[in-house]
PDB file of C-alpha atoms in Angstrom:
ATOM      1  CA  MET A   1      51.186   5.335 120.008  1.00  0.00           C
ATOM      2  CA  GLU A   2      48.230   6.874 118.229  1.00  0.00           C
ATOM      3  CA  ASN A   3      44.876   5.296 119.010  1.00  0.00           C
ATOM      4  CA  LYS A   4      42.639   4.714 116.021  1.00  0.00           C
ATOM      5  CA  THR A   5      38.950   4.088 116.193  1.00  0.00           C
ATOM      6  CA  VAL A   6      37.834   1.310 113.886  1.00  0.00           C
ATOM      7  CA  THR A   7      34.457   2.026 112.351  1.00  0.00           C
ATOM      8  CA  PRO A   8      32.497  -1.068 111.317  1.00  0.00           C
ATOM      9  CA  ASN A   9      31.865  -1.373 107.620  1.00  0.00           C
ATOM     10  CA  LYS A  10      28.179  -0.595 107.404  1.00  0.00           C
ATOM     11  CA  SER A  11      27.942  -2.003 103.912  1.00  0.00           C
ATOM     12  CA  THR A  12      28.621  -5.484 105.263  1.00  0.00           C
ATOM     13  CA  SER A  13      26.835  -5.193 108.600  1.00  0.00           C
ATOM     14  CA  PRO A  14      24.038  -7.722 109.218  1.00  0.00           C
ATOM     15  CA  GLN A  15      21.565  -4.914 109.875  1.00  0.00           C
ATOM     16  CA  LYS A  16      22.157  -3.391 106.453  1.00  0.00           C
ATOM     17  CA  LYS A  17      21.890  -6.765 104.748  1.00  0.00           C
ATOM     18  CA  TRP A  18      18.513  -7.326 106.377  1.00  0.00           C
ATOM     19  CA  MET A  19      17.348  -3.852 105.373  1.00  0.00           C
ATOM     20  CA  ASP A  20      18.596  -4.286 101.810  1.00  0.00           C
ATOM     21  CA  PHE A  21      16.517  -7.424 101.316  1.00  0.00           C
ATOM     22  CA  LYS A  22      13.028  -6.321 100.392  1.00  0.00           C
ATOM     23  CA  VAL A  23       9.709  -8.091 100.283  1.00  0.00           C
ATOM     24  CA  GLY A  24       7.886  -6.254  97.550  1.00  0.00           C
ATOM     25  CA  SER A  25       8.868  -2.646  98.187  1.00  0.00           C
ATOM     26  CA  VAL A  26       9.400  -2.953 101.939  1.00  0.00           C
ATOM     27  CA  PRO A  27      12.608  -3.932 103.794  1.00  0.00           C
ATOM     28  CA  LEU A  28      12.297  -7.375 105.365  1.00  0.00           C
ATOM     29  CA  PRO A  29      12.326  -6.279 109.057  1.00  0.00           C
ATOM     30  CA  VAL A  30       9.648  -3.664 108.382  1.00  0.00           C
ATOM     31  CA  TYR A  31       7.592  -6.198 106.431  1.00  0.00           C
ATOM     32  CA  ILE A  32       7.757  -8.705 109.294  1.00  0.00           C
ATOM     33  CA  VAL A  33       6.417  -6.119 111.740  1.00  0.00           C
ATOM     34  CA  MET A  34       3.626  -5.034 109.393  1.00  0.00           C
ATOM     35  CA  ALA A  35       2.663  -8.603 108.528  1.00  0.00           C
ATOM     36  CA  ALA A  36       2.596  -9.557 112.217  1.00  0.00           C
ATOM     37  CA  ILE A  37       0.194  -6.703 112.981  1.00  0.00           C
ATOM     38  CA  ILE A  38      -2.108  -7.667 110.098  1.00  0.00           C
ATOM     39  CA  VAL A  39      -2.048 -11.373 111.019  1.00  0.00           C
ATOM     40  CA  LEU A  40      -2.753 -10.544 114.667  1.00  0.00           C
ATOM     41  CA  ALA A  41      -5.695  -8.366 113.652  1.00  0.00           C
ATOM     42  CA  GLY A  42      -7.047 -11.193 111.512  1.00  0.00           C
ATOM     43  CA  VAL A  43      -6.690 -13.762 114.292  1.00  0.00           C
ATOM     44  CA  MET A  44      -8.504 -11.431 116.690  1.00  0.00           C
ATOM     45  CA  GLN A  45     -11.208 -10.801 114.053  1.00  0.00           C
ATOM     46  CA  GLN A  46     -10.347  -7.108 114.130  1.00  0.00           C
ATOM     47  CA  LEU A  47      -9.210  -6.675 110.528  1.00  0.00           C
ATOM     48  CA  PRO A  48     -11.433  -3.978 108.985  1.00  0.00           C
ATOM     49  CA  VAL A  49     -13.718  -5.332 106.284  1.00  0.00           C
ATOM     50  CA  ASN A  50     -13.172  -2.435 103.915  1.00  0.00           C
ATOM     51  CA  MET A  51     -10.629  -1.296 101.345  1.00  0.00           C
ATOM     52  CA  LEU A  52      -7.985  -0.717 104.026  1.00  0.00           C
ATOM     53  CA  GLY A  53      -8.218  -4.277 105.290  1.00  0.00           C
ATOM     54  CA  GLY A  54      -8.445  -5.649 101.756  1.00  0.00           C
ATOM     55  CA  PHE A  55      -5.310  -3.858 100.583  1.00  0.00           C
ATOM     56  CA  ALA A  56      -3.479  -4.948 103.733  1.00  0.00           C
ATOM     57  CA  VAL A  57      -4.307  -8.585 102.961  1.00  0.00           C
ATOM     58  CA  ILE A  58      -3.505  -8.662  99.251  1.00  0.00           C
ATOM     59  CA  LEU A  59      -0.314  -6.606  99.588  1.00  0.00           C
ATOM     60  CA  THR A  60       1.021  -8.627 102.516  1.00  0.00           C
ATOM     61  CA  LEU A  61       0.375 -12.009 100.927  1.00  0.00           C
ATOM     62  CA  GLY A  62       0.986 -10.908  97.344  1.00  0.00           C
ATOM     63  CA  TRP A  63       4.367  -9.322  98.039  1.00  0.00           C
ATOM     64  CA  LEU A  64       5.492 -12.352 100.028  1.00  0.00           C
ATOM     65  CA  LEU A  65       4.508 -14.860  97.349  1.00  0.00           C
ATOM     66  CA  GLY A  66       5.827 -12.623  94.584  1.00  0.00           C
ATOM     67  CA  THR A  67       9.212 -12.328  96.283  1.00  0.00           C
ATOM     68  CA  ILE A  68       9.408 -16.078  96.831  1.00  0.00           C
ATOM     69  CA  GLY A  69       8.409 -16.789  93.238  1.00  0.00           C
ATOM     70  CA  ALA A  70      10.989 -14.327  91.921  1.00  0.00           C
ATOM     71  CA  ASN A  71      13.779 -16.133  93.779  1.00  0.00           C
ATOM     72  CA  ILE A  72      13.008 -19.759  92.907  1.00  0.00           C
ATOM     73  CA  PRO A  73      15.403 -20.974  90.193  1.00  0.00           C
ATOM     74  CA  ILE A  74      13.832 -21.885  86.841  1.00  0.00           C
ATOM     75  CA  VAL A  75      10.319 -21.125  88.126  1.00  0.00           C
ATOM     76  CA  LYS A  76      11.128 -17.401  88.215  1.00  0.00           C
ATOM     77  CA  ASN A  77      11.689 -17.499  84.451  1.00  0.00           C
ATOM     78  CA  PHE A  78       8.185 -18.796  83.810  1.00  0.00           C
ATOM     79  CA  GLY A  79       6.132 -16.272  85.736  1.00  0.00           C
ATOM     80  CA  GLY A  80       6.981 -17.538  89.215  1.00  0.00           C
ATOM     81  CA  PRO A  81       5.586 -14.515  91.115  1.00  0.00           C
ATOM     82  CA  ALA A  82       2.262 -14.643  89.273  1.00  0.00           C
ATOM     83  CA  ILE A  83       2.007 -18.427  89.533  1.00  0.00           C
ATOM     84  CA  LEU A  84       2.557 -18.497  93.293  1.00  0.00           C
ATOM     85  CA  SER A  85       0.297 -15.493  93.832  1.00  0.00           C
ATOM     86  CA  LEU A  86      -2.527 -17.315  92.064  1.00  0.00           C
ATOM     87  CA  LEU A  87      -2.024 -20.900  93.192  1.00  0.00           C
ATOM     88  CA  VAL A  88      -1.143 -20.529  96.880  1.00  0.00           C
ATOM     89  CA  PRO A  89      -4.195 -18.420  97.871  1.00  0.00           C
ATOM     90  CA  SER A  90      -6.424 -20.763  95.852  1.00  0.00           C
ATOM     91  CA  ILE A  91      -5.061 -23.775  97.725  1.00  0.00           C
ATOM     92  CA  LEU A  92      -5.415 -22.038 101.094  1.00  0.00           C
ATOM     93  CA  VAL A  93      -9.033 -21.125 100.377  1.00  0.00           C
ATOM     94  CA  PHE A  94      -9.839 -24.596  99.033  1.00  0.00           C
ATOM     95  CA  TYR A  95      -8.607 -26.251 102.233  1.00  0.00           C
ATOM     96  CA  ASN A  96     -10.254 -23.611 104.464  1.00  0.00           C
ATOM     97  CA  ALA A  97      -6.856 -22.536 105.764  1.00  0.00           C
ATOM     98  CA  MET A  98      -7.625 -18.822 105.522  1.00  0.00           C
ATOM     99  CA  ASN A  99      -9.008 -16.807 108.408  1.00  0.00           C
ATOM    100  CA  PRO A 100     -12.667 -15.807 107.769  1.00  0.00           C
ATOM    101  CA  ASN A 101     -11.953 -12.193 108.700  1.00  0.00           C
ATOM    102  CA  VAL A 102      -9.117 -12.089 106.164  1.00  0.00           C
ATOM    103  CA  LEU A 103     -11.335 -13.591 103.464  1.00  0.00           C
ATOM    104  CA  LYS A 104     -14.092 -11.064 104.117  1.00  0.00           C
ATOM    105  CA  ALA A 105     -11.651  -8.154 103.806  1.00  0.00           C
ATOM    106  CA  ALA A 106     -10.237  -9.489 100.537  1.00  0.00           C
ATOM    107  CA  ASP A 107     -13.720 -10.287  99.227  1.00  0.00           C
ATOM    108  CA  MET A 108     -14.888  -6.771  99.967  1.00  0.00           C
ATOM    109  CA  LEU A 109     -12.019  -5.256  97.984  1.00  0.00           C
ATOM    110  CA  MET A 110     -12.003  -7.605  95.003  1.00  0.00           C
ATOM    111  CA  LYS A 111     -15.707  -8.395  94.574  1.00  0.00           C
ATOM    112  CA  GLN A 112     -17.776  -5.692  96.210  1.00  0.00           C
ATOM    113  CA  ALA A 113     -15.437  -2.809  95.338  1.00  0.00           C
ATOM    114  CA  ASN A 114     -14.370  -4.524  92.068  1.00  0.00           C
ATOM    115  CA  PHE A 115     -10.748  -3.461  92.444  1.00  0.00           C
ATOM    116  CA  LEU A 116      -9.838  -5.986  89.735  1.00  0.00           C
ATOM    117  CA  TYR A 117     -11.727  -3.876  87.190  1.00  0.00           C
ATOM    118  CA  PHE A 118      -9.765  -0.791  88.214  1.00  0.00           C
ATOM    119  CA  TYR A 119      -6.486  -2.721  88.019  1.00  0.00           C
ATOM    120  CA  ILE A 120      -7.209  -4.012  84.530  1.00  0.00           C
ATOM    121  CA  ALA A 121      -8.445  -0.627  83.290  1.00  0.00           C
ATOM    122  CA  CYS A 122      -5.203   1.008  84.444  1.00  0.00           C
ATOM    123  CA  LEU A 123      -3.085  -1.710  82.825  1.00  0.00           C
ATOM    124  CA  VAL A 124      -4.872  -1.720  79.491  1.00  0.00           C
ATOM    125  CA  CYS A 125      -5.379   2.021  79.092  1.00  0.00           C
ATOM    126  CA  GLY A 126      -1.905   2.836  80.356  1.00  0.00           C
ATOM    127  CA  SER A 127      -0.212   0.382  78.016  1.00  0.00           C
ATOM    128  CA  ILE A 128      -2.125   1.632  74.962  1.00  0.00           C
ATOM    129  CA  LEU A 129      -2.015   5.353  75.705  1.00  0.00           C
ATOM    130  CA  GLY A 130       1.622   5.047  76.764  1.00  0.00           C
ATOM    131  CA  MET A 131       2.577   3.461  73.453  1.00  0.00           C
ATOM    132  CA  ASN A 132       4.502   5.675  71.067  1.00  0.00           C
ATOM    133  CA  ARG A 133       2.112   6.807  68.338  1.00  0.00           C
ATOM    134  CA  LYS A 134       4.791   6.414  65.684  1.00  0.00           C
ATOM    135  CA  ILE A 135       5.049   2.724  66.478  1.00  0.00           C
ATOM    136  CA  LEU A 136       1.267   2.361  66.522  1.00  0.00           C
ATOM    137  CA  ILE A 137       0.838   3.924  63.085  1.00  0.00           C
ATOM    138  CA  GLN A 138       3.970   3.009  61.138  1.00  0.00           C
ATOM    139  CA  GLY A 139       5.116  -0.150  62.856  1.00  0.00           C
ATOM    140  CA  LEU A 140       1.718  -1.755  63.350  1.00  0.00           C
ATOM    141  CA  MET A 141       0.619  -1.039  59.798  1.00  0.00           C
ATOM    142  CA  ARG A 142       3.595  -3.011  58.530  1.00  0.00           C
ATOM    143  CA  MET A 143       3.152  -5.868  60.979  1.00  0.00           C
ATOM    144  CA  ILE A 144      -0.629  -6.204  60.979  1.00  0.00           C
ATOM    145  CA  ILE A 145      -0.888  -8.628  58.044  1.00  0.00           C
ATOM    146  CA  PRO A 146       1.781 -11.134  59.190  1.00  0.00           C
ATOM    147  CA  MET A 147       0.482 -10.817  62.763  1.00  0.00           C
ATOM    148  CA  MET A 148      -3.087 -11.583  61.723  1.00  0.00           C
ATOM    149  CA  LEU A 149      -2.011 -14.469  59.512  1.00  0.00           C
ATOM    150  CA  GLY A 150       0.096 -15.882  62.334  1.00  0.00           C
ATOM    151  CA  MET A 151      -2.751 -15.618  64.846  1.00  0.00           C
ATOM    152  CA  ILE A 152      -5.284 -17.201  62.484  1.00  0.00           C
ATOM    153  CA  LEU A 153      -2.894 -20.042  61.676  1.00  0.00           C
ATOM    154  CA  ALA A 154      -2.066 -20.567  65.364  1.00  0.00           C
ATOM    155  CA  MET A 155      -5.739 -20.639  66.344  1.00  0.00           C
ATOM    156  CA  GLY A 156      -6.569 -23.031  63.515  1.00  0.00           C
ATOM    157  CA  VAL A 157      -3.733 -25.456  64.230  1.00  0.00           C
ATOM    158  CA  GLY A 158      -4.249 -25.329  68.001  1.00  0.00           C
ATOM    159  CA  THR A 159      -7.978 -25.921  67.719  1.00  0.00           C
ATOM    160  CA  LEU A 160      -7.454 -28.760  65.249  1.00  0.00           C
ATOM    161  CA  VAL A 161      -5.026 -30.504  67.597  1.00  0.00           C
ATOM    162  CA  GLY A 162      -7.516 -30.168  70.453  1.00  0.00           C
ATOM    163  CA  VAL A 163     -10.309 -31.652  68.349  1.00  0.00           C
ATOM    164  CA  LEU A 164      -8.073 -34.545  67.298  1.00  0.00           C
ATOM    165  CA  LEU A 165      -7.392 -35.216  70.980  1.00  0.00           C
ATOM    166  CA  GLY A 166     -11.118 -35.395  71.692  1.00  0.00           C
ATOM    167  CA  LEU A 167     -11.779 -31.905  73.055  1.00  0.00           C
ATOM    168  CA  GLU A 168     -14.681 -29.725  72.001  1.00  0.00           C
ATOM    169  CA  TRP A 169     -13.555 -27.110  69.488  1.00  0.00           C
ATOM    170  CA  LYS A 170     -15.168 -24.222  71.367  1.00  0.00           C
ATOM    171  CA  HIS A 171     -13.462 -25.146  74.625  1.00  0.00           C
ATOM    172  CA  THR A 172     -10.148 -25.636  72.839  1.00  0.00           C
ATOM    173  CA  MET A 173     -10.289 -22.316  71.020  1.00  0.00           C
ATOM    174  CA  PHE A 174     -11.564 -20.090  73.809  1.00  0.00           C
ATOM    175  CA  PHE A 175     -10.092 -21.709  76.930  1.00  0.00           C
ATOM    176  CA  ILE A 176      -6.791 -23.116  75.659  1.00  0.00           C
ATOM    177  CA  VAL A 177      -5.640 -21.444  72.445  1.00  0.00           C
ATOM    178  CA  THR A 178      -6.880 -17.906  73.078  1.00  0.00           C
ATOM    179  CA  PRO A 179      -5.367 -17.618  76.604  1.00  0.00           C
ATOM    180  CA  VAL A 180      -1.998 -18.672  75.196  1.00  0.00           C
ATOM    181  CA  LEU A 181      -2.239 -16.052  72.447  1.00  0.00           C
ATOM    182  CA  ALA A 182      -3.345 -13.419  74.974  1.00  0.00           C
ATOM    183  CA  GLY A 183       0.273 -13.042  75.991  1.00  0.00           C
ATOM    184  CA  GLY A 184       0.467 -13.533  79.737  1.00  0.00           C
ATOM    185  CA  ILE A 185      -1.462 -13.132  82.960  1.00  0.00           C
ATOM    186  CA  GLY A 186      -1.566  -9.466  83.958  1.00  0.00           C
ATOM    187  CA  GLU A 187      -2.308  -8.036  80.527  1.00  0.00           C
ATOM    188  CA  GLY A 188      -3.575 -11.248  78.962  1.00  0.00           C
ATOM    189  CA  ILE A 189      -5.999 -13.510  80.756  1.00  0.00           C
ATOM    190  CA  LEU A 190      -7.190 -10.926  83.298  1.00  0.00           C
ATOM    191  CA  PRO A 191      -8.767  -8.636  80.665  1.00  0.00           C
ATOM    192  CA  LEU A 192      -9.806 -11.761  78.753  1.00  0.00           C
ATOM    193  CA  SER A 193     -11.582 -13.115  81.833  1.00  0.00           C
ATOM    194  CA  LEU A 194     -13.586  -9.890  82.122  1.00  0.00           C
ATOM    195  CA  GLY A 195     -14.751 -10.203  78.534  1.00  0.00           C
ATOM    196  CA  TYR A 196     -15.660 -13.855  79.024  1.00  0.00           C
ATOM    197  CA  SER A 197     -17.428 -12.987  82.273  1.00  0.00           C
ATOM    198  CA  THR A 198     -19.626 -10.469  80.487  1.00  0.00           C
ATOM    199  CA  ILE A 199     -20.572 -13.024  77.832  1.00  0.00           C
ATOM    200  CA  THR A 200     -21.014 -16.137  79.981  1.00  0.00           C
ATOM    201  CA  GLY A 201     -22.154 -14.639  83.283  1.00  0.00           C
ATOM    202  CA  THR A 202     -19.462 -16.601  85.151  1.00  0.00           C
ATOM    203  CA  THR A 203     -17.339 -14.701  87.657  1.00  0.00           C
ATOM    204  CA  SER A 204     -13.964 -13.537  86.375  1.00  0.00           C
ATOM    205  CA  GLY A 205     -12.210 -15.325  89.252  1.00  0.00           C
ATOM    206  CA  ALA A 206     -13.617 -18.690  88.205  1.00  0.00           C
ATOM    207  CA  LEU A 207     -12.651 -18.007  84.599  1.00  0.00           C
ATOM    208  CA  VAL A 208      -9.085 -17.086  85.541  1.00  0.00           C
ATOM    209  CA  ALA A 209      -8.736 -20.490  87.209  1.00  0.00           C
ATOM    210  CA  GLN A 210      -9.735 -22.128  83.915  1.00  0.00           C
ATOM    211  CA  LEU A 211      -7.544 -19.932  81.726  1.00  0.00           C
ATOM    212  CA  ILE A 212      -4.307 -19.897  83.687  1.00  0.00           C
ATOM    213  CA  PRO A 213      -3.121 -23.527  83.126  1.00  0.00           C
ATOM    214  CA  ALA A 214      -2.938 -23.088  79.360  1.00  0.00           C
ATOM    215  CA  THR A 215      -1.260 -19.700  79.793  1.00  0.00           C
ATOM    216  CA  ILE A 216       1.450 -21.075  82.079  1.00  0.00           C
ATOM    217  CA  ILE A 217       2.206 -23.981  79.747  1.00  0.00           C
ATOM    218  CA  GLY A 218       2.177 -21.608  76.785  1.00  0.00           C
ATOM    219  CA  ASN A 219       4.613 -19.280  78.568  1.00  0.00           C
ATOM    220  CA  PHE A 220       6.917 -22.218  79.235  1.00  0.00           C
ATOM    221  CA  PHE A 221       7.155 -23.176  75.577  1.00  0.00           C
ATOM    222  CA  ALA A 222       7.290 -19.531  74.453  1.00  0.00           C
ATOM    223  CA  ILE A 223      10.310 -18.839  76.659  1.00  0.00           C
ATOM    224  CA  MET A 224      11.977 -22.069  75.563  1.00  0.00           C
ATOM    225  CA  CYS A 225      11.415 -21.312  71.870  1.00  0.00           C
ATOM    226  CA  SER A 226      12.534 -17.699  72.251  1.00  0.00           C
ATOM    227  CA  GLY A 227      15.749 -18.931  73.848  1.00  0.00           C
ATOM    228  CA  LEU A 228      16.378 -21.258  70.915  1.00  0.00           C
ATOM    229  CA  LEU A 229      15.627 -18.491  68.417  1.00  0.00           C
ATOM    230  CA  ASN A 230      17.951 -16.153  70.287  1.00  0.00           C
ATOM    231  CA  ARG A 231      20.744 -18.703  70.018  1.00  0.00           C
ATOM    232  CA  LEU A 232      20.027 -19.052  66.300  1.00  0.00           C
ATOM    233  CA  GLY A 233      20.200 -15.271  65.900  1.00  0.00           C
ATOM    234  CA  GLU A 234      23.544 -15.178  67.697  1.00  0.00           C
ATOM    235  CA  LYS A 235      24.996 -17.830  65.403  1.00  0.00           C
ATOM    236  CA  ARG A 236      23.447 -16.366  62.249  1.00  0.00           C
ATOM    237  CA  PRO A 237      23.189 -12.584  62.734  1.00  0.00           C
ATOM    238  CA  GLU A 238      21.717 -12.085  59.257  1.00  0.00           C
ATOM    239  CA  LEU A 239      18.512 -13.748  60.489  1.00  0.00           C
ATOM    240  CA  SER A 240      18.159 -11.436  63.495  1.00  0.00           C
ATOM    241  CA  GLY A 241      16.682  -7.961  63.565  1.00  0.00           C
ATOM    242  CA  GLN A 242      18.628  -7.153  66.749  1.00  0.00           C
ATOM    243  CA  GLY A 243      15.419  -6.096  68.477  1.00  0.00           C
ATOM    244  CA  GLN A 244      14.047  -4.205  65.468  1.00  0.00           C
ATOM    245  CA  LEU A 245      10.641  -5.697  64.625  1.00  0.00           C
ATOM    246  CA  VAL A 246      10.196  -3.869  61.317  1.00  0.00           C
ATOM    247  CA  ARG A 247      12.661  -3.858  58.423  1.00  0.00           C
ATOM    248  CA  LEU A 248      13.599  -0.255  57.682  1.00  0.00           C
ATOM    249  CA  ASN A 249      14.159   1.266  54.244  1.00  0.00           C
ATOM    250  CA  GLY A 250      16.226   4.210  55.366  1.00  0.00           C
ATOM    251  CA  ALA A 251      16.870   6.817  57.997  1.00  0.00           C
ATOM    252  CA  GLU A 252      13.492   8.427  57.393  1.00  0.00           C
ATOM    253  CA  ASP A 253      11.794   5.241  58.552  1.00  0.00           C
ATOM    254  CA  ASP A 254      13.912   4.847  61.657  1.00  0.00           C
ATOM    255  CA  LEU A 255      11.770   3.952  64.648  1.00  0.00           C
ATOM    256  CA  ALA A 256      14.636   3.952  67.130  1.00  0.00           C
ATOM    257  CA  ASP A 257      13.554   7.247  68.665  1.00  0.00           C
ATOM    258  CA  ALA A 258      10.091   5.813  69.190  1.00  0.00           C
ATOM    259  CA  MET A 259      11.504   3.156  71.490  1.00  0.00           C
ATOM    260  CA  LYS A 260      12.826   5.730  73.957  1.00  0.00           C
ATOM    261  CA  ASP A 261      11.026   6.083  77.271  1.00  0.00           C
ATOM    262  CA  ASP A 262       9.550   9.586  77.426  1.00  0.00           C
ATOM    263  CA  THR A 263       7.566   9.058  80.618  1.00  0.00           C
ATOM    264  CA  GLY A 264       9.668  11.547  82.559  1.00  0.00           C
ATOM    265  CA  GLU A 265       9.764  11.931  86.315  1.00  0.00           C
ATOM    266  CA  ILE A 266       6.870  10.709  88.422  1.00  0.00           C
ATOM    267  CA  ASP A 267       4.187  13.382  88.647  1.00  0.00           C
ATOM    268  CA  LEU A 268       1.290  12.665  90.992  1.00  0.00           C
ATOM    269  CA  LYS A 269      -0.968  15.145  89.236  1.00  0.00           C
ATOM    270  CA  MET A 270      -0.365  13.461  85.901  1.00  0.00           C
ATOM    271  CA  MET A 271      -0.989  10.073  87.507  1.00  0.00           C
ATOM    272  CA  GLY A 272      -4.274  11.437  88.821  1.00  0.00           C
ATOM    273  CA  ALA A 273      -5.199  12.369  85.269  1.00  0.00           C
ATOM    274  CA  GLY A 274      -4.251   8.834  84.253  1.00  0.00           C
ATOM    275  CA  VAL A 275      -6.596   7.393  86.885  1.00  0.00           C
ATOM    276  CA  LEU A 276      -9.477   9.533  85.649  1.00  0.00           C
ATOM    277  CA  THR A 277      -8.720   8.590  82.036  1.00  0.00           C
ATOM    278  CA  ALA A 278      -8.672   4.861  82.807  1.00  0.00           C
ATOM    279  CA  CYS A 279     -11.924   5.096  84.765  1.00  0.00           C
ATOM    280  CA  THR A 280     -13.584   7.127  82.007  1.00  0.00           C
ATOM    281  CA  LEU A 281     -12.559   4.681  79.289  1.00  0.00           C
ATOM    282  CA  PHE A 282     -13.837   1.764  81.363  1.00  0.00           C
ATOM    283  CA  ILE A 283     -17.169   3.518  81.885  1.00  0.00           C
ATOM    284  CA  LEU A 284     -17.268   4.299  78.159  1.00  0.00           C
ATOM    285  CA  GLY A 285     -16.774   0.609  77.441  1.00  0.00           C
ATOM    286  CA  MET A 286     -19.641  -0.317  79.762  1.00  0.00           C
ATOM    287  CA  LEU A 287     -21.836   2.346  78.150  1.00  0.00           C
ATOM    288  CA  LEU A 288     -21.078   1.018  74.671  1.00  0.00           C
ATOM    289  CA  GLN A 289     -21.776  -2.503  75.921  1.00  0.00           C
ATOM    290  CA  SER A 290     -25.309  -1.500  76.885  1.00  0.00           C
ATOM    291  CA  ILE A 291     -25.802  -0.147  73.366  1.00  0.00           C
ATOM    292  CA  THR A 292     -24.008  -2.713  71.209  1.00  0.00           C
ATOM    293  CA  GLY A 293     -24.041  -5.858  73.340  1.00  0.00           C
ATOM    294  CA  PHE A 294     -20.292  -6.376  72.902  1.00  0.00           C
ATOM    295  CA  PRO A 295     -18.188  -6.921  76.058  1.00  0.00           C
ATOM    296  CA  GLY A 296     -17.324  -3.619  77.710  1.00  0.00           C
ATOM    297  CA  PRO A 297     -13.639  -4.432  78.411  1.00  0.00           C
ATOM    298  CA  VAL A 298     -13.097  -5.208  74.725  1.00  0.00           C
ATOM    299  CA  LEU A 299     -14.762  -1.957  73.681  1.00  0.00           C
ATOM    300  CA  MET A 300     -12.610  -0.125  76.231  1.00  0.00           C
ATOM    301  CA  ILE A 301      -9.485  -1.432  74.498  1.00  0.00           C
ATOM    302  CA  VAL A 302     -10.836  -0.446  71.079  1.00  0.00           C
ATOM    303  CA  ALA A 303     -11.756   3.034  72.317  1.00  0.00           C
ATOM    304  CA  ALA A 304      -8.307   3.560  73.844  1.00  0.00           C
ATOM    305  CA  ALA A 305      -6.608   2.483  70.608  1.00  0.00           C
ATOM    306  CA  ILE A 306      -8.791   4.793  68.501  1.00  0.00           C
ATOM    307  CA  LEU A 307      -8.169   7.765  70.786  1.00  0.00           C
ATOM    308  CA  LYS A 308      -4.436   7.055  70.680  1.00  0.00           C
ATOM    309  CA  TYR A 309      -4.499   6.823  66.894  1.00  0.00           C
ATOM    310  CA  LEU A 310      -6.419  10.100  66.566  1.00  0.00           C
ATOM    311  CA  ASN A 311      -4.070  11.704  69.111  1.00  0.00           C
ATOM    312  CA  VAL A 312      -6.908  13.645  70.747  1.00  0.00           C
ATOM    313  CA  ILE A 313      -5.774  13.025  74.328  1.00  0.00           C
ATOM    314  CA  PRO A 314      -3.227  15.596  75.593  1.00  0.00           C
ATOM    315  CA  GLY A 315       0.351  14.380  75.889  1.00  0.00           C
ATOM    316  CA  GLU A 316       0.505  15.032  79.637  1.00  0.00           C
ATOM    317  CA  THR A 317      -2.574  12.896  80.205  1.00  0.00           C
ATOM    318  CA  GLN A 318      -1.075  10.091  78.131  1.00  0.00           C
ATOM    319  CA  ARG A 319       2.154  10.256  80.121  1.00  0.00           C
ATOM    320  CA  GLY A 320       0.118  10.175  83.319  1.00  0.00           C
ATOM    321  CA  ALA A 321      -1.643   7.021  82.130  1.00  0.00           C
ATOM    322  CA  LYS A 322       1.717   5.450  81.327  1.00  0.00           C
ATOM    323  CA  GLN A 323       3.124   6.366  84.739  1.00  0.00           C
ATOM    324  CA  LEU A 324       0.038   4.852  86.361  1.00  0.00           C
ATOM    325  CA  TYR A 325       0.518   1.707  84.262  1.00  0.00           C
ATOM    326  CA  LYS A 326       4.102   1.375  85.470  1.00  0.00           C
ATOM    327  CA  PHE A 327       3.052   2.006  89.071  1.00  0.00           C
ATOM    328  CA  ILE A 328       0.285  -0.606  88.925  1.00  0.00           C
TER     329      ILE A 328
END
């Protein structure tokens, strides 16, 4: 009788299942080892109070909370990763449950090194410079009037409701209505908090804590309403643009090619150019702030949009900024 060797099915082996489950970008077993080392260093007060220690803290905790938030039913559809990543550390700090060494490392990265500014600059500049110019010019020109009318009406109605409920109109407009209209957390209230911080002198972290409740509630209703509108579009296709935001007159106006992703393969040199571009635009915004008095982050956004419209930045540099945006 012929002897046959039975090879275990690796695809179903427990080891492979553990390795396939990732916390952030790291397989679970590897993450556990790394997290244990970082926690041990914090307990022994040996965590370096520099960018290395700061990144170790925010990546370890952020990836864990983000993974948990992305796997909680219902909550994951309303920004679960961002919600947990903001609320849980705040609660831990409030109840003094965080190791002092860990807090110092995170404080050094986020406050002394101002990594948040770099993060926001990369997000904003990358999203604008990575936008297809055809959409910016043709699509936006057609949508600008209804968009502006919608925003003005939304701000007016929202502020009026707040006043009727006994809230001050300034607080309602700038801390409730505007965060909702900002469109989210990463690219919404974070840049908004920087602008507010420049005007009010309050730290951006404290402002984020004030802005996020309205944003989360706004996201909840936005997702719910979009689901209802999607169902309406499925039942009455003539009311749906099938993802096309602008009504087209003919083939010459087709913006379908503009929706294609032309980022290409990851190129570290191009990403380096994207980093330099984001930093330069942020510095330009700060420089213009000293001259005009307007918030630097806002002027950075305006400058990026103007440069994109004029198409003066080389295509490779724009693609590098977009790759950096996706990486961040």
